[in-house]
PDB file of C-alpha atoms and ligand atoms in Angstrom:
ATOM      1  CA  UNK Q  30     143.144  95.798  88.886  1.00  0.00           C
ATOM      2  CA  UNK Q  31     144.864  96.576  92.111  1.00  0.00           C
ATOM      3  CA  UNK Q  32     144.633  93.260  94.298  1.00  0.00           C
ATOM      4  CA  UNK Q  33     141.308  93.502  97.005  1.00  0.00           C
ATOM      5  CA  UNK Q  34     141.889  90.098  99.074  1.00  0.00           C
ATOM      6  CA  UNK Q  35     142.413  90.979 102.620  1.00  0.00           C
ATOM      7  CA  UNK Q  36     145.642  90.783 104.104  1.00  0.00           C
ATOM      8  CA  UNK Q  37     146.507  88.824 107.628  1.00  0.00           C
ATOM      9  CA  UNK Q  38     146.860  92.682 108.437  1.00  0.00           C
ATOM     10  CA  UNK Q  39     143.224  93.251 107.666  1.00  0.00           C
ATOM     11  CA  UNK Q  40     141.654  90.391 109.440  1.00  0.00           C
ATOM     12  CA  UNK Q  41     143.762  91.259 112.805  1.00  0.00           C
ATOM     13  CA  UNK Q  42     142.158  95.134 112.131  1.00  0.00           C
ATOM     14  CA  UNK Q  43     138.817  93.158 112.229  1.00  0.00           C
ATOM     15  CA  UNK Q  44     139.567  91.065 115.322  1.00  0.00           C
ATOM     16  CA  UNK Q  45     140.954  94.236 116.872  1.00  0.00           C
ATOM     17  CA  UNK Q  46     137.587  96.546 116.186  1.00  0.00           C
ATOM     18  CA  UNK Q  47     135.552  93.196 117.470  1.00  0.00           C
ATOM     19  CA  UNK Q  48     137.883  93.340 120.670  1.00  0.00           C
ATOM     20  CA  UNK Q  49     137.146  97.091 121.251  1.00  0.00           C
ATOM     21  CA  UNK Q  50     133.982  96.437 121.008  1.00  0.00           C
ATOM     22  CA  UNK Q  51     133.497  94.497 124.246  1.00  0.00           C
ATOM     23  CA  UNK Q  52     133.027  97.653 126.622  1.00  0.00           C
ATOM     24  CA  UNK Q  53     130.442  98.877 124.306  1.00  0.00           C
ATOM     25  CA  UNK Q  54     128.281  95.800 124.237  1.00  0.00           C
ATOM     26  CA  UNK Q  55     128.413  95.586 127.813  1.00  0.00           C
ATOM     27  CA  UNK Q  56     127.907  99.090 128.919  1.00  0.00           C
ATOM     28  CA  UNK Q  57     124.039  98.044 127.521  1.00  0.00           C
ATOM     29  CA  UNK Q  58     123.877  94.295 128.307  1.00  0.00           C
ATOM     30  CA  UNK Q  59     120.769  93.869 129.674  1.00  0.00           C
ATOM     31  CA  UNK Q  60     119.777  96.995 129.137  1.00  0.00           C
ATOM     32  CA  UNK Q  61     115.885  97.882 127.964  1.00  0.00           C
ATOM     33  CA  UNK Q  62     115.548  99.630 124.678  1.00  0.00           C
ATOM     34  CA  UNK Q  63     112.516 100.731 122.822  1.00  0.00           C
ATOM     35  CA  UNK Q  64     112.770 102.300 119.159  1.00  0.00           C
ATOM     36  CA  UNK Q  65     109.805 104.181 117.532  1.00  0.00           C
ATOM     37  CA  UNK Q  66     110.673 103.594 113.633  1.00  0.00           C
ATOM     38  CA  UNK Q  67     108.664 106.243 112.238  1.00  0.00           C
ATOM     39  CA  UNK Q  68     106.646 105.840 108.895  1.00  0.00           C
ATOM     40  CA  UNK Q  69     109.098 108.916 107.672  1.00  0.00           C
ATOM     41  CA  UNK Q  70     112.019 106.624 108.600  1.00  0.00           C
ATOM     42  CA  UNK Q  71     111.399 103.579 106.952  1.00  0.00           C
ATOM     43  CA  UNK Q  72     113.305 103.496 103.663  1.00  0.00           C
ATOM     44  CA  UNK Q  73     113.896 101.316 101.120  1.00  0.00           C
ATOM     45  CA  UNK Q  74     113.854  97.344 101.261  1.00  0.00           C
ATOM     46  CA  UNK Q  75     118.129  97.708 102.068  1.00  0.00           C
ATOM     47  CA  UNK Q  76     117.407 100.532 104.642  1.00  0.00           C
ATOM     48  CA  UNK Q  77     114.999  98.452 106.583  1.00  0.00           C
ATOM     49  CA  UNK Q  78     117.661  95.302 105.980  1.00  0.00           C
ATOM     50  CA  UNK Q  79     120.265  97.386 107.669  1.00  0.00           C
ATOM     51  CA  UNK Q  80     117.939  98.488 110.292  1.00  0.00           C
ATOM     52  CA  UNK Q  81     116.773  94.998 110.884  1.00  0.00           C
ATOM     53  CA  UNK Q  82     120.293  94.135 110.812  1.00  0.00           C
ATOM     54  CA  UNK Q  83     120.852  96.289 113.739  1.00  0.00           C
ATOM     55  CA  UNK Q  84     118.451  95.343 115.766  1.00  0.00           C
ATOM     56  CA  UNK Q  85     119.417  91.965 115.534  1.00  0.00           C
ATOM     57  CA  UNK Q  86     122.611  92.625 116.665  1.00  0.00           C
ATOM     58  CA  UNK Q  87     121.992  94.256 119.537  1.00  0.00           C
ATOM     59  CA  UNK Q  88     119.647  91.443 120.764  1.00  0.00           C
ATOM     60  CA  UNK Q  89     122.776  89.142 120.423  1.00  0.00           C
ATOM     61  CA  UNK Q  90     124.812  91.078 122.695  1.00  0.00           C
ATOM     62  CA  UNK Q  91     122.499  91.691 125.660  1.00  0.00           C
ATOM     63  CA  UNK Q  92     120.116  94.336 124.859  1.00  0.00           C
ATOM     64  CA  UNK Q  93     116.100  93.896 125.323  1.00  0.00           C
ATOM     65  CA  UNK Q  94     115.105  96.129 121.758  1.00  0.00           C
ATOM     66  CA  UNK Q  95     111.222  96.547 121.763  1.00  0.00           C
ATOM     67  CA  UNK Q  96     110.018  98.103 118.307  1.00  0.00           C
ATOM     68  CA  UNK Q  97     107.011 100.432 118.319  1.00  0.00           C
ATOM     69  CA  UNK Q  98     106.387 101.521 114.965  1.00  0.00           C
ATOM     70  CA  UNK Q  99     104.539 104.222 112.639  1.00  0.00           C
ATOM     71  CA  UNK Q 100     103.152 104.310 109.315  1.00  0.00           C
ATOM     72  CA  UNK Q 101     101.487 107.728 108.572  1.00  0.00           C
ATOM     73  CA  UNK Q 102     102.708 107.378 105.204  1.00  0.00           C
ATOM     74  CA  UNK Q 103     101.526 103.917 104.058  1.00  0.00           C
ATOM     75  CA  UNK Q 104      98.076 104.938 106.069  1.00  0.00           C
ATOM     76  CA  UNK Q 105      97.275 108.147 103.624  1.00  0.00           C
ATOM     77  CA  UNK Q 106      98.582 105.940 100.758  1.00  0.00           C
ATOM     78  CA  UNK Q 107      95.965 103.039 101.112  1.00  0.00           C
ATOM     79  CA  UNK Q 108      93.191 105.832 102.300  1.00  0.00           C
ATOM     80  CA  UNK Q 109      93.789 107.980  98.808  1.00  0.00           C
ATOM     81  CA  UNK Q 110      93.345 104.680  97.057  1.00  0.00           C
ATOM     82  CA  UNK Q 111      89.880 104.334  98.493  1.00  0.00           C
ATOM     83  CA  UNK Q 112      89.194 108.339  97.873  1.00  0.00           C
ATOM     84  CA  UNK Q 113      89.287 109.474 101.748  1.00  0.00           C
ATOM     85  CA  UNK Q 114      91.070 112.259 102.626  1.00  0.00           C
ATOM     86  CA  UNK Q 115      92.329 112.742 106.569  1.00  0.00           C
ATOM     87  CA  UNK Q 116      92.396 115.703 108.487  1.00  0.00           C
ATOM     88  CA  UNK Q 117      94.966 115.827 111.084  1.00  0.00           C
ATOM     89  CA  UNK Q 118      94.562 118.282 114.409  1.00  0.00           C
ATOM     90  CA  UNK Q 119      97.941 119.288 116.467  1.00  0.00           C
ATOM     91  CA  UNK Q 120      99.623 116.186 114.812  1.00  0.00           C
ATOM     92  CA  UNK Q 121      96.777 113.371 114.752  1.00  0.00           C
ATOM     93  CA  UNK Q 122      94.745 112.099 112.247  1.00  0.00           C
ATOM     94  CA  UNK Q 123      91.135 113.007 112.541  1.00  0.00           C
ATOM     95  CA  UNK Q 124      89.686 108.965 113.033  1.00  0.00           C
ATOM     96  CA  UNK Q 125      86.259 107.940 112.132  1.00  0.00           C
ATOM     97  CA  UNK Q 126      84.517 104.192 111.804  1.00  0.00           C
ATOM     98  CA  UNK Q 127      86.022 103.320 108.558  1.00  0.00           C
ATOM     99  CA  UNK Q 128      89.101 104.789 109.205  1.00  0.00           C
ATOM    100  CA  UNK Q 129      90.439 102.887 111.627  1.00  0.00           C
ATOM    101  CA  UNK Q 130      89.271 100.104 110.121  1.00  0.00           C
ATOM    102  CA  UNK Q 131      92.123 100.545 107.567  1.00  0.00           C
ATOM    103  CA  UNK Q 132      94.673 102.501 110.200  1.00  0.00           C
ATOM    104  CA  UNK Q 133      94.523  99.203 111.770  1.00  0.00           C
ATOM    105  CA  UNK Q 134      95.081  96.852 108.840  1.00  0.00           C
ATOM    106  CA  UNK Q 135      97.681  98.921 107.818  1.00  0.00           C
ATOM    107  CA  UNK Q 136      99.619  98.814 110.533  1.00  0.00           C
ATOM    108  CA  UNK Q 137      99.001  95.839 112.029  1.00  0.00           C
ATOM    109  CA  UNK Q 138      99.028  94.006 108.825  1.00  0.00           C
ATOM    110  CA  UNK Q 139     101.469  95.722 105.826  1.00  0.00           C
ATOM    111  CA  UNK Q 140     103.561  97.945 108.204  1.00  0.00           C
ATOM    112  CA  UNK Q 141     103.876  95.481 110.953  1.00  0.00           C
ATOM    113  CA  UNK Q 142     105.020  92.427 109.196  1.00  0.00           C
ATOM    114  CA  UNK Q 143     107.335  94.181 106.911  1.00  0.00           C
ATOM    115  CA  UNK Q 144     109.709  95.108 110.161  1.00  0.00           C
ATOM    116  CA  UNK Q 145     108.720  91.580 111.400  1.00  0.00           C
ATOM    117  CA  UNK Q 146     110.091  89.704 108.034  1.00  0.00           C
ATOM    118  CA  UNK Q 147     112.774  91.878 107.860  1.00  0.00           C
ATOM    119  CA  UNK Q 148     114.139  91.153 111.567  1.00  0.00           C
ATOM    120  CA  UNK Q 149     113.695  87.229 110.983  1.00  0.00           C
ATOM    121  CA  UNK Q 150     115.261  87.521 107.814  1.00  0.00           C
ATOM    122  CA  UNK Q 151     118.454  88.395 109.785  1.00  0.00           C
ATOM    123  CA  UNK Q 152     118.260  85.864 111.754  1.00  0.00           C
ATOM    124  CA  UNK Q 153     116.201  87.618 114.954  1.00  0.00           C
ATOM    125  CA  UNK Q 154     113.007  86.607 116.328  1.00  0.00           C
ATOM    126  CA  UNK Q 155     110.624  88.956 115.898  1.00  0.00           C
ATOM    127  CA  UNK Q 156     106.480  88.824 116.779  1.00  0.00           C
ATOM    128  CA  UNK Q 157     103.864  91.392 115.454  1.00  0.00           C
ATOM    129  CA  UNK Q 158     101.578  92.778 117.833  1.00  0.00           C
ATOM    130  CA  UNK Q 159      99.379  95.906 118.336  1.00  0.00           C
ATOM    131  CA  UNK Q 160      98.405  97.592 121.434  1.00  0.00           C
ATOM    132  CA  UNK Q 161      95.554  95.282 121.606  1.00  0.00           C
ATOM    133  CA  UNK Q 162      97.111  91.669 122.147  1.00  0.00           C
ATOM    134  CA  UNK Q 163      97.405  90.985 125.863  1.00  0.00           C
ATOM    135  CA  UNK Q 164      95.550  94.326 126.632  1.00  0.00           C
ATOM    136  CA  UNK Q 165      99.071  95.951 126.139  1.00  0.00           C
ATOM    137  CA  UNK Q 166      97.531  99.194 125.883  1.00  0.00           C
ATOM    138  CA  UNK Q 167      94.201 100.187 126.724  1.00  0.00           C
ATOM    139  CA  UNK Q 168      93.199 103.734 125.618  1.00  0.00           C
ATOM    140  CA  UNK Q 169      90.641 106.281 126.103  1.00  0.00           C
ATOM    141  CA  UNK Q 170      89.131 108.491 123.659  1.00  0.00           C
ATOM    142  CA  UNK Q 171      91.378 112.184 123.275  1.00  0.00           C
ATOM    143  CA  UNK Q 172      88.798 113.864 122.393  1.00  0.00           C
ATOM    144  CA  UNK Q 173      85.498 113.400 120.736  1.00  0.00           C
ATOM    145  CA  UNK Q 174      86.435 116.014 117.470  1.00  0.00           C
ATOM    146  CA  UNK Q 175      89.188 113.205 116.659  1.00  0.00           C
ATOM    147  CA  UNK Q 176      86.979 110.206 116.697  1.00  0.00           C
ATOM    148  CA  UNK Q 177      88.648 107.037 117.368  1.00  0.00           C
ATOM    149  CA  UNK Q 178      92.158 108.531 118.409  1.00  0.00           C
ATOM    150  CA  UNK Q 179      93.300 107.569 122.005  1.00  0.00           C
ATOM    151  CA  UNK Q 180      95.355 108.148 124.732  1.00  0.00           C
ATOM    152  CA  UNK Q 181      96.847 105.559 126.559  1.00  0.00           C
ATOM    153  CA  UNK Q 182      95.750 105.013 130.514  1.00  0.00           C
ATOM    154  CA  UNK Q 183      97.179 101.745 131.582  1.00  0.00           C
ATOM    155  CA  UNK Q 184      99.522  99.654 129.765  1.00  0.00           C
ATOM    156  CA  UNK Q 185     100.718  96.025 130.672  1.00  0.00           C
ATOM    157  CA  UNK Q 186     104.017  94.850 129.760  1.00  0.00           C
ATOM    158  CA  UNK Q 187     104.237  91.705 131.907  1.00  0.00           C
ATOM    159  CA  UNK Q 188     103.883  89.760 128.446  1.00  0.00           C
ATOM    160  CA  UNK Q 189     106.941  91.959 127.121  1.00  0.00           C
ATOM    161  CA  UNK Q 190     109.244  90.407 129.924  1.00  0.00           C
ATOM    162  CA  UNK Q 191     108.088  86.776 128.892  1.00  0.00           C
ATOM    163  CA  UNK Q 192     109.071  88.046 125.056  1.00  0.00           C
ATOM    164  CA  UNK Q 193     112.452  88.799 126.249  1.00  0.00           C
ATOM    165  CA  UNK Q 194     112.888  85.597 128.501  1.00  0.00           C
ATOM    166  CA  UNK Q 195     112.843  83.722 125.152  1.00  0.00           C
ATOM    167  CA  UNK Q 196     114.688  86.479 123.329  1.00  0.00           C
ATOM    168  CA  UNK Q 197     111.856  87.096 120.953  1.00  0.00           C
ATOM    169  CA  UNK Q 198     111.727  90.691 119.665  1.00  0.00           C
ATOM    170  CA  UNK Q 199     108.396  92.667 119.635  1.00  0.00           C
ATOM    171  CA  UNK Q 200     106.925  94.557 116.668  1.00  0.00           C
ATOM    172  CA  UNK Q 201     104.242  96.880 118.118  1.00  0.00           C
ATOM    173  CA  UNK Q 202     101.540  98.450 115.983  1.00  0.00           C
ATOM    174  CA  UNK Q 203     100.057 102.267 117.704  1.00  0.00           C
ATOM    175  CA  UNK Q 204      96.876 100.427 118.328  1.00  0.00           C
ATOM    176  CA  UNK Q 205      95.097 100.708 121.174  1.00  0.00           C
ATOM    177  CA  UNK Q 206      91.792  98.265 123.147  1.00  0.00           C
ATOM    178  CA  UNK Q 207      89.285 100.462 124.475  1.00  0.00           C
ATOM    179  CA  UNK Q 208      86.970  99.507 127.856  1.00  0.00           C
ATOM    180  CA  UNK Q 209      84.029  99.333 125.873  1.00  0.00           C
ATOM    181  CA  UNK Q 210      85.573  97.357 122.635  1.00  0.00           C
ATOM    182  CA  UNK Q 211      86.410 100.290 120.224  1.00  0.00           C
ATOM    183  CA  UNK Q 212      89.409 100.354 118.669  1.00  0.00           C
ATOM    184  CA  UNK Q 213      91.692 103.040 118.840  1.00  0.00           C
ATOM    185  CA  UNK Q 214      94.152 104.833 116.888  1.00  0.00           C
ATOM    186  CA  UNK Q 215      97.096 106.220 118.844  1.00  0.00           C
ATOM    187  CA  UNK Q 216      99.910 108.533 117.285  1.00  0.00           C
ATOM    188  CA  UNK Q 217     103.412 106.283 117.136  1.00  0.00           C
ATOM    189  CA  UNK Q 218     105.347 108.681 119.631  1.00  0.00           C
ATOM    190  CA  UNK Q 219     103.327 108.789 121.958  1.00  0.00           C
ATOM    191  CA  UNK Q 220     102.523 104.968 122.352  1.00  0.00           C
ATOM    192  CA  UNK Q 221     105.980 104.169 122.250  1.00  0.00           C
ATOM    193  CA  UNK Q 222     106.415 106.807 125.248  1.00  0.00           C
ATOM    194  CA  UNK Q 223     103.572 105.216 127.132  1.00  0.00           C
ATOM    195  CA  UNK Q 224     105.575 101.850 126.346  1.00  0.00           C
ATOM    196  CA  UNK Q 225     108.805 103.195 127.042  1.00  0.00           C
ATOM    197  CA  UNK Q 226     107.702 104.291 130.395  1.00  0.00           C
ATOM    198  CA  UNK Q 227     105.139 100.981 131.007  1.00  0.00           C
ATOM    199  CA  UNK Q 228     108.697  99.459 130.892  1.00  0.00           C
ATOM    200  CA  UNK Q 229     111.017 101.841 132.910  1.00  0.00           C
ATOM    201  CA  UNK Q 230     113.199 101.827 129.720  1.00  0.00           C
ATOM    202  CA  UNK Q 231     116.751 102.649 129.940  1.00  0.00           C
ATOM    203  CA  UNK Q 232     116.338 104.167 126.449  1.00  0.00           C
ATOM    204  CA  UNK Q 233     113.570 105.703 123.919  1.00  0.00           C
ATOM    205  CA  UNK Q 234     115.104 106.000 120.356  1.00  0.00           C
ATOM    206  CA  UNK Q 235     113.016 108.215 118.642  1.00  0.00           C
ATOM    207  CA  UNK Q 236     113.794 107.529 115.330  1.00  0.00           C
ATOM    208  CA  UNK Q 237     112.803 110.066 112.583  1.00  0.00           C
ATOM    209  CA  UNK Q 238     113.843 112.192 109.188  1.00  0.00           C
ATOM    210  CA  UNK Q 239     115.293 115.322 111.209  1.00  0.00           C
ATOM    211  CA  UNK Q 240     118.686 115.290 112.256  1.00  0.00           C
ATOM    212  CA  UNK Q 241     117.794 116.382 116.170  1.00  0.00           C
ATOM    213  CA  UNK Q 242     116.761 118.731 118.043  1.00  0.00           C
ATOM    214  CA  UNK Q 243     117.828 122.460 116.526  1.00  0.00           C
ATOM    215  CA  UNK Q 244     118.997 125.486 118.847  1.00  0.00           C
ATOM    216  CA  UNK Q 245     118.195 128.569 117.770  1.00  0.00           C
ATOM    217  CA  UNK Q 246     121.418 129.043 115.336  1.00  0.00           C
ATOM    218  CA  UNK Q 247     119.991 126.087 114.065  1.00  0.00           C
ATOM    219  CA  UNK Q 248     122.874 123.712 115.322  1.00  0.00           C
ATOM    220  CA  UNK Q 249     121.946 120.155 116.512  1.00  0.00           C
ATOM    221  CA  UNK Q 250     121.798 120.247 120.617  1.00  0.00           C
ATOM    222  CA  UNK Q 251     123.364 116.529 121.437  1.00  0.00           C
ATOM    223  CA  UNK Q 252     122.117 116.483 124.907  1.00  0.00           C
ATOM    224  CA  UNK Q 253     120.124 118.716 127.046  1.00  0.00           C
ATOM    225  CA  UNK Q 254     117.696 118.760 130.114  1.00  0.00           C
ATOM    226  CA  UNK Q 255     114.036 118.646 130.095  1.00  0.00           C
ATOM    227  CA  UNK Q 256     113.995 121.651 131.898  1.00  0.00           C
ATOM    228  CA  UNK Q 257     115.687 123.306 129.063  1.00  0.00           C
ATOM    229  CA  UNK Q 258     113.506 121.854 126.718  1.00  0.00           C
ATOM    230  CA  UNK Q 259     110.572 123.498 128.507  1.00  0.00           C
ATOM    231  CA  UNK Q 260     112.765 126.686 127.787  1.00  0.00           C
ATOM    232  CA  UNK Q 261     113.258 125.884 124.142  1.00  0.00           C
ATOM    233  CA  UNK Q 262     109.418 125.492 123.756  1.00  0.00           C
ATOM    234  CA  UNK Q 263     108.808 128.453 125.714  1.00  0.00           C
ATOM    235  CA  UNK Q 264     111.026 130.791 123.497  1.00  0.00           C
ATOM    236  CA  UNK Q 265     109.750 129.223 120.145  1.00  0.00           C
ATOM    237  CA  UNK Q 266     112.888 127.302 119.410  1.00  0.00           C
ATOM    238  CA  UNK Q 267     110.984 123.982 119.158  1.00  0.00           C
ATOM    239  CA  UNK Q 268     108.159 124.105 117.343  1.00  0.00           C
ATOM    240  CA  UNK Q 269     105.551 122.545 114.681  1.00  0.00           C
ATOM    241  CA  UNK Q 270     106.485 119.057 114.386  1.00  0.00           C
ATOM    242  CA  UNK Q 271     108.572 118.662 116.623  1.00  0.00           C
ATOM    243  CA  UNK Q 272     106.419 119.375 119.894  1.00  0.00           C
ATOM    244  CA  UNK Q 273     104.764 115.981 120.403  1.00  0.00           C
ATOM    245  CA  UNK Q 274     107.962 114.640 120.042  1.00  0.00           C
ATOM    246  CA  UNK Q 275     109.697 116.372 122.617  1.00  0.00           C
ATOM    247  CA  UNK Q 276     106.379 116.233 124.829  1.00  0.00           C
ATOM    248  CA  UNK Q 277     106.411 112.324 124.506  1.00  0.00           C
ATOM    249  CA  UNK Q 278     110.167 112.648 125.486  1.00  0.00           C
ATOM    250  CA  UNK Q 279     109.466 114.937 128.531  1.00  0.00           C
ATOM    251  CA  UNK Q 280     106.287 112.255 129.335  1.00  0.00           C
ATOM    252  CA  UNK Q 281     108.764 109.286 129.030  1.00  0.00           C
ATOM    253  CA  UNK Q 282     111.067 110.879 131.342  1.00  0.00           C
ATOM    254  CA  UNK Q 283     108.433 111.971 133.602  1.00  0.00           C
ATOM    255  CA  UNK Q 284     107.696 108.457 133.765  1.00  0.00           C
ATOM    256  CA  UNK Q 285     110.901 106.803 134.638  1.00  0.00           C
ATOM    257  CA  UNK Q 286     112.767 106.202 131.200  1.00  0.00           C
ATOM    258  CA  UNK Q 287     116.123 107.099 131.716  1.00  0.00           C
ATOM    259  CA  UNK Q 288     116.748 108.869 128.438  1.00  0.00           C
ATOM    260  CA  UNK Q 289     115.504 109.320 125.350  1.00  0.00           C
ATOM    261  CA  UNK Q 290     117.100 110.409 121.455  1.00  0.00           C
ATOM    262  CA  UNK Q 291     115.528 111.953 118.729  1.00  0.00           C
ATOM    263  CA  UNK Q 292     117.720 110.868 115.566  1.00  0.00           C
ATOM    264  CA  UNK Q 293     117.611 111.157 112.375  1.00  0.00           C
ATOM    265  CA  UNK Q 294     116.539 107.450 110.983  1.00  0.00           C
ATOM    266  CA  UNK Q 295     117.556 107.622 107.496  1.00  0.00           C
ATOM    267  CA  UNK Q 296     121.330 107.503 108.810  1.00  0.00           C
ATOM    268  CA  UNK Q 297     122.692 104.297 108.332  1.00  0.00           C
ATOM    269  CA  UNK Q 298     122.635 102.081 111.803  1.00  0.00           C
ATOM    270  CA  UNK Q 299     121.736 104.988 113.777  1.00  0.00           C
ATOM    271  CA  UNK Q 300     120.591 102.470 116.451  1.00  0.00           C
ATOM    272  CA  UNK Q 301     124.147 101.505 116.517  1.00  0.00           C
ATOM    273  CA  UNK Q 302     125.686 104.620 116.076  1.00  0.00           C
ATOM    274  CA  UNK Q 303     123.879 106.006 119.268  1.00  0.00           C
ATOM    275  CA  UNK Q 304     123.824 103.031 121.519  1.00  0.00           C
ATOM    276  CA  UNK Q 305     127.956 102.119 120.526  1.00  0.00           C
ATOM    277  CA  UNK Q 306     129.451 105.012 119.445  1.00  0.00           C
ATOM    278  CA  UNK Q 307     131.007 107.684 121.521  1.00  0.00           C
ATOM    279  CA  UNK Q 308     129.921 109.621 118.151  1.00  0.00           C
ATOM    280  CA  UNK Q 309     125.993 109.021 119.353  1.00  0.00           C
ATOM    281  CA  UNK Q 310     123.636 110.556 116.565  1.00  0.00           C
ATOM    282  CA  UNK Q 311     120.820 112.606 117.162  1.00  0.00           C
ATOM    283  CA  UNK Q 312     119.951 114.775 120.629  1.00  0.00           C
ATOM    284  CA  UNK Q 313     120.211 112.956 123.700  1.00  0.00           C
ATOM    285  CA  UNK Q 314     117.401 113.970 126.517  1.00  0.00           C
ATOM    286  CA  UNK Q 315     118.203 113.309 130.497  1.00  0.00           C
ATOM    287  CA  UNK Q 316     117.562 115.473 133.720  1.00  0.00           C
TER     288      UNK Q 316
HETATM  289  C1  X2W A 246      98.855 107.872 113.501  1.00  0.00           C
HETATM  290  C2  X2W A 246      99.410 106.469 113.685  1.00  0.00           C
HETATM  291  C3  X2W A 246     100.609 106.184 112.830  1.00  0.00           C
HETATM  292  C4  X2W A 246     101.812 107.046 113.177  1.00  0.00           C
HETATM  293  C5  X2W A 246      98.203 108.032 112.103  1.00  0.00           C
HETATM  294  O1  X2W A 246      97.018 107.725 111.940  1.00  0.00           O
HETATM  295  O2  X2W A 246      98.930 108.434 111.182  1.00  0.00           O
HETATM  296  C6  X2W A 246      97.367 109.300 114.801  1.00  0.00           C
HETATM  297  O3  X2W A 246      97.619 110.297 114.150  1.00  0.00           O
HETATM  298  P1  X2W A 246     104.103 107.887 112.070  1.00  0.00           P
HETATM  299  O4  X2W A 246     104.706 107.345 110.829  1.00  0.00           O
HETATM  300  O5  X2W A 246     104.908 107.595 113.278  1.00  0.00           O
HETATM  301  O6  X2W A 246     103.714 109.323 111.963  1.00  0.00           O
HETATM  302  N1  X2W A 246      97.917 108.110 114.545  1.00  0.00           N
HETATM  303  C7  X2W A 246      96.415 109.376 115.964  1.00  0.00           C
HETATM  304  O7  X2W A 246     101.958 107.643 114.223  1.00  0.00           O
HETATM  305  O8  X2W A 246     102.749 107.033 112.183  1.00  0.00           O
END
C-alpha cells in the first residue's frame, strides 16, 4: 500500500491554493447573487450536499447568495400519485384550484426544506420562504387558459436586505400572493429574474441540466450580448427550452442585473466554478 499521509509539502500546497484564493473571494465580497436551482438540477442527497456546501461557502467570504428554486419534477411526481395529469403551454404548467394546492405544498414544503436542511446542515443559515411571505412577490394572472399561473408585477425585497444583515440565507419557493388572495404559480426562471432584478443583482446563476447556451455548430458560447441573443433567437439558434430562459436573462438584464449564467447544474460546484474560477462554467450574458 503506497503511503497516503500528507506530506509538510502537501499542506503548504493547501495553504498556498487558500492564499490564491484571496483575490477571488474578494473580487465578489459583498457582492449580490441569486441562483435558480432548477428541479432538473437537483441531484442526489451528495449533489445537493455539495451544492449546499457551496453556497455556504460563499456566504462566509462576502457574498449575499439568495436561492430561488424549482421543482417541476417532484410537482408531476406527487400529481401522478393523485391521477392528474398537467398540461404545460410555451413552458408552464396549465394551473387549476387543486393544482396549486399541491404546486404549493410541494414546493414550499418538500422542495423547499430539502435545500433549507441541506444548507444548515453545512453549517449556513438558511430560511424557507415563497413569494408570498412579506408580499415578496405579488403576481397577476398570465393568462386566463393557464389558470392560476402568474406573472410577477411588484416585488419587495426590503425583507431580503434584513436576511442578509444577519447573514441568513433565503430559500425561495416560485410562489406568488395575488391582490385579491389567490395563489399563484409562477415558473422558477422567471421569478428568480423578477428577484434578481427586484434586487439589482450583480449575478443570476441559472442553474440547469444543459451545458450553456449552443451556437449553431453546436459549441457552448461562454459569453455574449443580449443583442446577440436577440440574433440567436431570431435565426433559430436558440430554441424550445431554452427561450424562457434566455428571455428571463434578457428581462433580468433589462432590469438592472449585471449578468447572468446559464450552467449546467449537475457539474460539481458550478456555483464555485463560475463565481472563482477563471475557468467559469456555463454562458455568461452582459451588454
Ligand atoms: C412551475 C414551477 C416550478 C418550476 C411548475 O409548475 O412546474 C409553472 O410552470 P423547474 O424545476 O424550475 O422547472 N411553474 C408556471 O419552475 O420548476
Amino acid at each position: 500500500m503506497p503511503d497516503t499521509t500528507p506530506t509538510n509539502a502537501d499542506w503548504v500546497a493547501t495553504a498556498s491554493t487558500l492564499s490564491q484564493a484571496l483575490p477571488l473571494f474578494q473580487r465578489y465580497a459583498g457582492a449580490t447573487v441569486v441562483i435558480k436551482l432548477g428541479g432538473h438540477a437537483m441531484g442526489s442527497d451528495a449533489a445537493m450536499r455539495s451544492f449546499a456546501r457551496d453556497v455556504v461557502l460563499m456566504s462566509h467570504v462576502g457574498v449575499n447568495p439568495v436561492i430561488v428554486h424549482g421543482g417541476g419534477p417532484m410537482i408531476n411526481e406527487m400529481l401522478e400519485k393523485q391521477g392528474v395529469v398537467s398540461d404545460f403551454v410555451h413552458g408552464k404548467r396549465v394551473t387549476d384550484a387543486e393544482t396549486i394546492k399541491v404546486v404549493e405544498m410541494v414546493l414550499s414544503g418538500l422542495v423547499g426544506k430539502r435545500i433549507v436542511q441541506a444548507i444548515n446542515a453545512e453549517g449556513g443559515r438558511a430560511i424557507g420562504i415563497s413569494g408570498k411571505d412579506a408580499s415578496l412577490m405579488i403576481c397577476e394572472q398570465t393568462d386566463p387558459a393557464l389558470g392560476f399561473v402568474g406573472t410577477p408585477v411588484e416585488c419587495n425585497p426590503k425583507f431580503l436586505q434584513s436576511l442578509n444583515d444577519t447573514k441568513t440565507i433565503p430559500v425561495i419557493a416560485p410562489i406568488g400572493a395575488g391582490r385579491n388572495g389567490e395563489t399563484f404559480n409562477v415558473n422558477g426562471d422567471t421569478a428568480a429574474g423578477a428577484i434578481a432584478a427586484a434586487l439589482k443583482a450583480d449575478r443570476l446563476l441559472l442553474l440547469t441540466d444543459v451545458a450553456g447556451l449552443k451556437d449553431a455548430s453546436g459549441e457552448v458560447v461562454s459569453e455574449m450580448t443580449p443583442e446577440a441573443i436577440r440574433q440567436m433567437t431570431a435565426d433559430g439558434v436558440i430554441q424550445g427550452g431554452m427561450i424562457p430562459k434566455t428571455q428571463t436573462a434578457l428581462d433580468a438584464i433589462d432590469g438592472g442585473v449585471r449578468a447572468v449564467v446559464i450552467l449546467d447544474g449537475r457539474v460539481p460546484h458550478a456555483c464555485l466554478l463560475e463565481l472563482y474560477t477563471e475557468h467559469g462554467a456555463g454562458s455568461l450574458i452582459r451588454t
